[in-house]
Amino acid sequence: MKKNWPLWEVFVRSKNGLEHRHFGSLHAPDAEMALKNARDVYTRRNEGVSIWVVESINIKASNPDDNEEMFEPATDKAYRHPTFYDLPDDIEHM
Amino acid sequence: MSHTEKKIANADQIRSLEEMFDAKIARDGKIEPKDWMPEKYRKTHIRQISQHAHSEIVGMLPEANWISRAPSLRRKVALLAKVQDEAGHGLYLYSACETLGISREELYEQLHSGKAKYSSIFNYPTLTWADMGAIGWLVDGAAIINQVPLCSTSFGPYARAMVRVCKEESFHQRQGYEIMMTLCNGTQEQKDMAQDALNRWWWPALMMLGPTDEQSTHTEQSMIWKLKRKTNDELRQQFIDQTVPQADIIGLNIPDSELKYNNETGHYDFGEIDWEEFWQVVKGHGMCNKERISARKKAWDNGEWVRDAAVAYAEKQAESQEAKQAV
């Protein structure tokens, strides 16, 4: 038959209160198996309390070649940061 | 612009891109899979990461040989966990390698056809239980020395995989040393067994850290890309310096008559390594080269129907899900 298992991305929540974080990827025939394999590959030492898997082809990623138009508009907007604003020296709690 | 002029302009452009790239790495910047990279960077990384992954996978075989004959349940669960870690390490590394645009199937194909190499140490046989001790202590010990600097290598996915690998590896070395220590505290026969294992694994472990700096062809480029932080000879010296006292503590003798602490340098001087043996094993003429690859291929081929059945099941499930939704 010769059909290769698709690639999945694995996200693990290390403990409650923290977000899921990308841990790596693996191959599996379906979501159920991807979850089981992720358990064995990425959480052999209690690294997680929750796992998400998503088939890699479903991720739309930005292209680093477009980083200029993508992210540069934010760099010249210093007024979005609190340090942009002048305050008297003796003011507190602001 | 003429065709040649265009070519030159293009080459200049690539050269300046490469200079920017190297400068970024020099500043400790990381390279991620979709970033521009010189073709040579991509190829070198595919080669090194895949060799590393293959070594983990083939490295399971010499130890798997002893799982069913481990002398106690404690030893058995530890060895099983170690071999399972190696499978995991292989998988982390294969996925890191795939981000460079090569498929898992191509990687396996390169291993099975002999095109890709793996660490030559795994082409030596595991004759006694003490070999499980020597492998953990020496082979994993040398691997750790090789791997720790890679946690800060320039290619992001490789560095992240190495962080995870290094975290898990130290138990491997400790369980090996504990096996050696226990044998050394046992009967004369057990102590002899430990000594014999050290005698057989010592030199191959030194070779594991790679050819001498004079012989090593990739060192300079690998240093720039932080695929290497120290030269092979420096790593080897570090390994010897830290391992000799460990052998002394359990009363084993390093099989090297020229080994001697040098007060001036603060390092151990050691005897000549038989590089002819190393190259023979690398070229495929080691004791177990054929056995390792054929065991690996057999496992892959015999697993094919399972992989196919899993795909067929997944497809069937997906179809019935669609059918349900249609109703």
PDB file of N, CA and C in Angstrom, chain B residues 79-145:
ATOM      1  N   LEU B  79      16.964  -0.525  32.174  1.00  0.00           N
ATOM      2  CA  LEU B  79      17.461  -0.704  30.810  1.00  0.00           C
ATOM      3  C   LEU B  79      16.351  -0.463  29.789  1.00  0.00           C
ATOM      4  N   LEU B  80      15.158  -0.951  30.120  1.00  0.00           N
ATOM      5  CA  LEU B  80      14.008  -0.710  29.238  1.00  0.00           C
ATOM      6  C   LEU B  80      13.762   0.789  29.073  1.00  0.00           C
ATOM      7  N   ALA B  81      13.809   1.513  30.197  1.00  0.00           N
ATOM      8  CA  ALA B  81      13.556   2.955  30.147  1.00  0.00           C
ATOM      9  C   ALA B  81      14.636   3.656  29.333  1.00  0.00           C
ATOM     10  N   LYS B  82      15.864   3.188  29.460  1.00  0.00           N
ATOM     11  CA  LYS B  82      16.970   3.794  28.720  1.00  0.00           C
ATOM     12  C   LYS B  82      16.783   3.579  27.215  1.00  0.00           C
ATOM     13  N   VAL B  83      16.444   2.358  26.846  1.00  0.00           N
ATOM     14  CA  VAL B  83      16.256   2.064  25.418  1.00  0.00           C
ATOM     15  C   VAL B  83      15.052   2.850  24.879  1.00  0.00           C
ATOM     16  N   GLN B  84      14.020   2.987  25.703  1.00  0.00           N
ATOM     17  CA  GLN B  84      12.854   3.772  25.272  1.00  0.00           C
ATOM     18  C   GLN B  84      13.240   5.241  25.081  1.00  0.00           C
ATOM     19  N   ASP B  85      14.078   5.753  25.965  1.00  0.00           N
ATOM     20  CA  ASP B  85      14.578   7.127  25.804  1.00  0.00           C
ATOM     21  C   ASP B  85      15.311   7.277  24.475  1.00  0.00           C
ATOM     22  N   GLU B  86      16.106   6.266  24.136  1.00  0.00           N
ATOM     23  CA  GLU B  86      16.867   6.358  22.887  1.00  0.00           C
ATOM     24  C   GLU B  86      15.922   6.421  21.683  1.00  0.00           C
ATOM     25  N   ALA B  87      14.844   5.641  21.738  1.00  0.00           N
ATOM     26  CA  ALA B  87      13.844   5.737  20.665  1.00  0.00           C
ATOM     27  C   ALA B  87      13.301   7.165  20.629  1.00  0.00           C
ATOM     28  N   GLY B  88      12.995   7.705  21.800  1.00  0.00           N
ATOM     29  CA  GLY B  88      12.469   9.072  21.885  1.00  0.00           C
ATOM     30  C   GLY B  88      13.460  10.074  21.324  1.00  0.00           C
ATOM     31  N   HIS B  89      14.726   9.924  21.689  1.00  0.00           N
ATOM     32  CA  HIS B  89      15.747  10.855  21.199  1.00  0.00           C
ATOM     33  C   HIS B  89      15.854  10.793  19.679  1.00  0.00           C
ATOM     34  N   GLY B  90      15.789   9.579  19.156  1.00  0.00           N
ATOM     35  CA  GLY B  90      15.814   9.426  17.705  1.00  0.00           C
ATOM     36  C   GLY B  90      14.646  10.188  17.080  1.00  0.00           C
ATOM     37  N   LEU B  91      13.466  10.072  17.703  1.00  0.00           N
ATOM     38  CA  LEU B  91      12.286  10.742  17.149  1.00  0.00           C
ATOM     39  C   LEU B  91      12.380  12.265  17.245  1.00  0.00           C
ATOM     40  N   TYR B  92      12.878  12.799  18.370  1.00  0.00           N
ATOM     41  CA  TYR B  92      13.050  14.258  18.456  1.00  0.00           C
ATOM     42  C   TYR B  92      13.948  14.720  17.309  1.00  0.00           C
ATOM     43  N   LEU B  93      15.032  13.969  17.116  1.00  0.00           N
ATOM     44  CA  LEU B  93      16.044  14.397  16.143  1.00  0.00           C
ATOM     45  C   LEU B  93      15.555  14.252  14.709  1.00  0.00           C
ATOM     46  N   TYR B  94      14.823  13.161  14.436  1.00  0.00           N
ATOM     47  CA  TYR B  94      14.266  13.024  13.085  1.00  0.00           C
ATOM     48  C   TYR B  94      13.331  14.196  12.794  1.00  0.00           C
ATOM     49  N   SER B  95      12.479  14.566  13.753  1.00  0.00           N
ATOM     50  CA  SER B  95      11.564  15.688  13.446  1.00  0.00           C
ATOM     51  C   SER B  95      12.334  16.986  13.269  1.00  0.00           C
ATOM     52  N   ALA B  96      13.387  17.189  14.062  1.00  0.00           N
ATOM     53  CA  ALA B  96      14.193  18.405  13.874  1.00  0.00           C
ATOM     54  C   ALA B  96      14.783  18.412  12.468  1.00  0.00           C
ATOM     55  N   CYS B  97      15.240  17.264  12.021  1.00  0.00           N
ATOM     56  CA  CYS B  97      15.858  17.139  10.695  1.00  0.00           C
ATOM     57  C   CYS B  97      14.835  17.385   9.585  1.00  0.00           C
ATOM     58  N   GLU B  98      13.622  16.890   9.788  1.00  0.00           N
ATOM     59  CA  GLU B  98      12.584  17.055   8.755  1.00  0.00           C
ATOM     60  C   GLU B  98      12.233  18.516   8.513  1.00  0.00           C
ATOM     61  N   THR B  99      12.452  19.380   9.511  1.00  0.00           N
ATOM     62  CA  THR B  99      12.141  20.801   9.306  1.00  0.00           C
ATOM     63  C   THR B  99      13.042  21.412   8.234  1.00  0.00           C
ATOM     64  N   LEU B 100      14.118  20.698   7.870  1.00  0.00           N
ATOM     65  CA  LEU B 100      15.024  21.208   6.833  1.00  0.00           C
ATOM     66  C   LEU B 100      14.603  20.747   5.444  1.00  0.00           C
ATOM     67  N   GLY B 101      13.448  20.093   5.364  1.00  0.00           N
ATOM     68  CA  GLY B 101      12.908  19.763   4.053  1.00  0.00           C
ATOM     69  C   GLY B 101      13.256  18.378   3.536  1.00  0.00           C
ATOM     70  N   ILE B 102      13.555  17.459   4.427  1.00  0.00           N
ATOM     71  CA  ILE B 102      13.773  16.076   3.997  1.00  0.00           C
ATOM     72  C   ILE B 102      12.719  15.235   4.706  1.00  0.00           C
ATOM     73  N   SER B 103      12.197  14.203   4.027  1.00  0.00           N
ATOM     74  CA  SER B 103      11.112  13.435   4.641  1.00  0.00           C
ATOM     75  C   SER B 103      11.665  12.312   5.511  1.00  0.00           C
ATOM     76  N   ARG B 104      10.824  11.847   6.416  1.00  0.00           N
ATOM     77  CA  ARG B 104      11.227  10.744   7.296  1.00  0.00           C
ATOM     78  C   ARG B 104      11.604   9.509   6.466  1.00  0.00           C
ATOM     79  N   GLU B 105      10.822   9.281   5.389  1.00  0.00           N
ATOM     80  CA  GLU B 105      11.074   8.101   4.566  1.00  0.00           C
ATOM     81  C   GLU B 105      12.449   8.169   3.901  1.00  0.00           C
ATOM     82  N   GLU B 106      12.799   9.387   3.431  1.00  0.00           N
ATOM     83  CA  GLU B 106      14.134   9.534   2.827  1.00  0.00           C
ATOM     84  C   GLU B 106      15.219   9.270   3.864  1.00  0.00           C
ATOM     85  N   LEU B 107      14.985   9.745   5.082  1.00  0.00           N
ATOM     86  CA  LEU B 107      15.984   9.562   6.135  1.00  0.00           C
ATOM     87  C   LEU B 107      16.185   8.077   6.435  1.00  0.00           C
ATOM     88  N   TYR B 108      15.058   7.355   6.553  1.00  0.00           N
ATOM     89  CA  TYR B 108      15.154   5.908   6.808  1.00  0.00           C
ATOM     90  C   TYR B 108      15.870   5.216   5.648  1.00  0.00           C
ATOM     91  N   GLU B 109      15.498   5.635   4.441  1.00  0.00           N
ATOM     92  CA  GLU B 109      16.082   5.026   3.250  1.00  0.00           C
ATOM     93  C   GLU B 109      17.603   5.194   3.261  1.00  0.00           C
ATOM     94  N   GLN B 110      18.057   6.380   3.656  1.00  0.00           N
ATOM     95  CA  GLN B 110      19.510   6.634   3.705  1.00  0.00           C
ATOM     96  C   GLN B 110      20.194   5.757   4.744  1.00  0.00           C
ATOM     97  N   LEU B 111      19.514   5.517   5.847  1.00  0.00           N
ATOM     98  CA  LEU B 111      20.090   4.634   6.872  1.00  0.00           C
ATOM     99  C   LEU B 111      20.155   3.199   6.356  1.00  0.00           C
ATOM    100  N   HIS B 112      19.040   2.746   5.790  1.00  0.00           N
ATOM    101  CA  HIS B 112      18.957   1.343   5.364  1.00  0.00           C
ATOM    102  C   HIS B 112      19.879   1.026   4.192  1.00  0.00           C
ATOM    103  N   SER B 113      20.092   2.012   3.322  1.00  0.00           N
ATOM    104  CA  SER B 113      20.936   1.752   2.154  1.00  0.00           C
ATOM    105  C   SER B 113      22.417   1.902   2.492  1.00  0.00           C
ATOM    106  N   GLY B 114      22.709   2.423   3.677  1.00  0.00           N
ATOM    107  CA  GLY B 114      24.111   2.619   4.048  1.00  0.00           C
ATOM    108  C   GLY B 114      24.656   3.965   3.614  1.00  0.00           C
ATOM    109  N   LYS B 115      23.805   4.782   2.972  1.00  0.00           N
ATOM    110  CA  LYS B 115      24.267   6.095   2.525  1.00  0.00           C
ATOM    111  C   LYS B 115      24.576   6.981   3.721  1.00  0.00           C
ATOM    112  N   ALA B 116      23.722   6.899   4.735  1.00  0.00           N
ATOM    113  CA  ALA B 116      23.943   7.710   5.948  1.00  0.00           C
ATOM    114  C   ALA B 116      24.697   6.884   6.979  1.00  0.00           C
ATOM    115  N   LYS B 117      25.528   7.566   7.731  1.00  0.00           N
ATOM    116  CA  LYS B 117      26.302   6.889   8.775  1.00  0.00           C
ATOM    117  C   LYS B 117      25.615   7.043  10.124  1.00  0.00           C
ATOM    118  N   TYR B 118      26.058   6.217  11.065  1.00  0.00           N
ATOM    119  CA  TYR B 118      25.678   6.390  12.465  1.00  0.00           C
ATOM    120  C   TYR B 118      26.947   6.150  13.274  1.00  0.00           C
ATOM    121  N   SER B 119      26.884   6.427  14.554  1.00  0.00           N
ATOM    122  CA  SER B 119      28.090   6.325  15.372  1.00  0.00           C
ATOM    123  C   SER B 119      28.689   4.922  15.301  1.00  0.00           C
ATOM    124  N   SER B 120      29.998   4.864  15.034  1.00  0.00           N
ATOM    125  CA  SER B 120      30.632   3.563  14.800  1.00  0.00           C
ATOM    126  C   SER B 120      30.657   2.698  16.056  1.00  0.00           C
ATOM    127  N   ILE B 121      30.471   3.290  17.208  1.00  0.00           N
ATOM    128  CA  ILE B 121      30.536   2.544  18.467  1.00  0.00           C
ATOM    129  C   ILE B 121      29.500   1.418  18.507  1.00  0.00           C
ATOM    130  N   PHE B 122      28.377   1.607  17.819  1.00  0.00           N
ATOM    131  CA  PHE B 122      27.308   0.615  17.907  1.00  0.00           C
ATOM    132  C   PHE B 122      27.558  -0.605  17.026  1.00  0.00           C
ATOM    133  N   ASN B 123      28.700  -0.613  16.366  1.00  0.00           N
ATOM    134  CA  ASN B 123      29.063  -1.787  15.574  1.00  0.00           C
ATOM    135  C   ASN B 123      29.938  -2.760  16.349  1.00  0.00           C
ATOM    136  N   TYR B 124      30.050  -2.527  17.653  1.00  0.00           N
ATOM    137  CA  TYR B 124      30.765  -3.478  18.508  1.00  0.00           C
ATOM    138  C   TYR B 124      29.730  -4.344  19.226  1.00  0.00           C
ATOM    139  N   PRO B 125      30.057  -5.614  19.468  1.00  0.00           N
ATOM    140  CA  PRO B 125      29.078  -6.513  20.089  1.00  0.00           C
ATOM    141  C   PRO B 125      28.979  -6.324  21.609  1.00  0.00           C
ATOM    142  N   THR B 126      27.823  -6.663  22.177  1.00  0.00           N
ATOM    143  CA  THR B 126      27.647  -6.629  23.631  1.00  0.00           C
ATOM    144  C   THR B 126      27.688  -8.061  24.152  1.00  0.00           C
ATOM    145  N   LEU B 127      28.853  -8.472  24.638  1.00  0.00           N
ATOM    146  CA  LEU B 127      29.088  -9.886  24.951  1.00  0.00           C
ATOM    147  C   LEU B 127      28.616 -10.311  26.328  1.00  0.00           C
ATOM    148  N   THR B 128      28.708  -9.415  27.311  1.00  0.00           N
ATOM    149  CA  THR B 128      28.315  -9.798  28.673  1.00  0.00           C
ATOM    150  C   THR B 128      27.437  -8.714  29.285  1.00  0.00           C
ATOM    151  N   TRP B 129      26.862  -9.028  30.440  1.00  0.00           N
ATOM    152  CA  TRP B 129      26.039  -8.033  31.136  1.00  0.00           C
ATOM    153  C   TRP B 129      26.849  -6.779  31.479  1.00  0.00           C
ATOM    154  N   ALA B 130      28.136  -6.980  31.763  1.00  0.00           N
ATOM    155  CA  ALA B 130      28.969  -5.831  32.130  1.00  0.00           C
ATOM    156  C   ALA B 130      29.033  -4.809  30.989  1.00  0.00           C
ATOM    157  N   ASP B 131      28.788  -5.254  29.764  1.00  0.00           N
ATOM    158  CA  ASP B 131      28.793  -4.316  28.637  1.00  0.00           C
ATOM    159  C   ASP B 131      27.684  -3.273  28.788  1.00  0.00           C
ATOM    160  N   MET B 132      26.592  -3.642  29.454  1.00  0.00           N
ATOM    161  CA  MET B 132      25.518  -2.657  29.696  1.00  0.00           C
ATOM    162  C   MET B 132      26.041  -1.560  30.623  1.00  0.00           C
ATOM    163  N   GLY B 133      26.886  -1.976  31.572  1.00  0.00           N
ATOM    164  CA  GLY B 133      27.501  -0.994  32.462  1.00  0.00           C
ATOM    165  C   GLY B 133      28.474  -0.107  31.712  1.00  0.00           C
ATOM    166  N   ALA B 134      29.349  -0.746  30.917  1.00  0.00           N
ATOM    167  CA  ALA B 134      30.374   0.012  30.193  1.00  0.00           C
ATOM    168  C   ALA B 134      29.748   0.973  29.179  1.00  0.00           C
ATOM    169  N   ILE B 135      28.689   0.536  28.531  1.00  0.00           N
ATOM    170  CA  ILE B 135      28.044   1.408  27.537  1.00  0.00           C
ATOM    171  C   ILE B 135      27.449   2.640  28.210  1.00  0.00           C
ATOM    172  N   GLY B 136      26.697   2.418  29.291  1.00  0.00           N
ATOM    173  CA  GLY B 136      26.093   3.554  29.985  1.00  0.00           C
ATOM    174  C   GLY B 136      27.161   4.518  30.488  1.00  0.00           C
ATOM    175  N   TRP B 137      28.155   3.947  31.122  1.00  0.00           N
ATOM    176  CA  TRP B 137      29.215   4.782  31.720  1.00  0.00           C
ATOM    177  C   TRP B 137      30.053   5.495  30.658  1.00  0.00           C
ATOM    178  N   LEU B 138      30.569   4.738  29.699  1.00  0.00           N
ATOM    179  CA  LEU B 138      31.522   5.320  28.746  1.00  0.00           C
ATOM    180  C   LEU B 138      30.858   5.901  27.497  1.00  0.00           C
ATOM    181  N   VAL B 139      29.968   5.109  26.882  1.00  0.00           N
ATOM    182  CA  VAL B 139      29.393   5.553  25.613  1.00  0.00           C
ATOM    183  C   VAL B 139      28.445   6.732  25.857  1.00  0.00           C
ATOM    184  N   ASP B 140      27.582   6.598  26.869  1.00  0.00           N
ATOM    185  CA  ASP B 140      26.698   7.725  27.169  1.00  0.00           C
ATOM    186  C   ASP B 140      27.500   8.891  27.748  1.00  0.00           C
ATOM    187  N   GLY B 141      28.558   8.559  28.491  1.00  0.00           N
ATOM    188  CA  GLY B 141      29.427   9.615  29.025  1.00  0.00           C
ATOM    189  C   GLY B 141      30.045  10.434  27.904  1.00  0.00           C
ATOM    190  N   ALA B 142      30.574   9.752  26.892  1.00  0.00           N
ATOM    191  CA  ALA B 142      31.169  10.454  25.755  1.00  0.00           C
ATOM    192  C   ALA B 142      30.094  11.213  24.974  1.00  0.00           C
ATOM    193  N   ALA B 143      28.908  10.598  24.869  1.00  0.00           N
ATOM    194  CA  ALA B 143      27.817  11.257  24.138  1.00  0.00           C
ATOM    195  C   ALA B 143      27.422  12.561  24.834  1.00  0.00           C
ATOM    196  N   ILE B 144      27.371  12.536  26.155  1.00  0.00           N
ATOM    197  CA  ILE B 144      26.994  13.753  26.896  1.00  0.00           C
ATOM    198  C   ILE B 144      28.003  14.871  26.622  1.00  0.00           C
ATOM    199  N   ILE B 145      29.282  14.500  26.627  1.00  0.00           N
ATOM    200  CA  ILE B 145      30.326  15.501  26.365  1.00  0.00           C
ATOM    201  C   ILE B 145      30.164  16.118  24.969  1.00  0.00           C
TER     202      ILE B 145
END
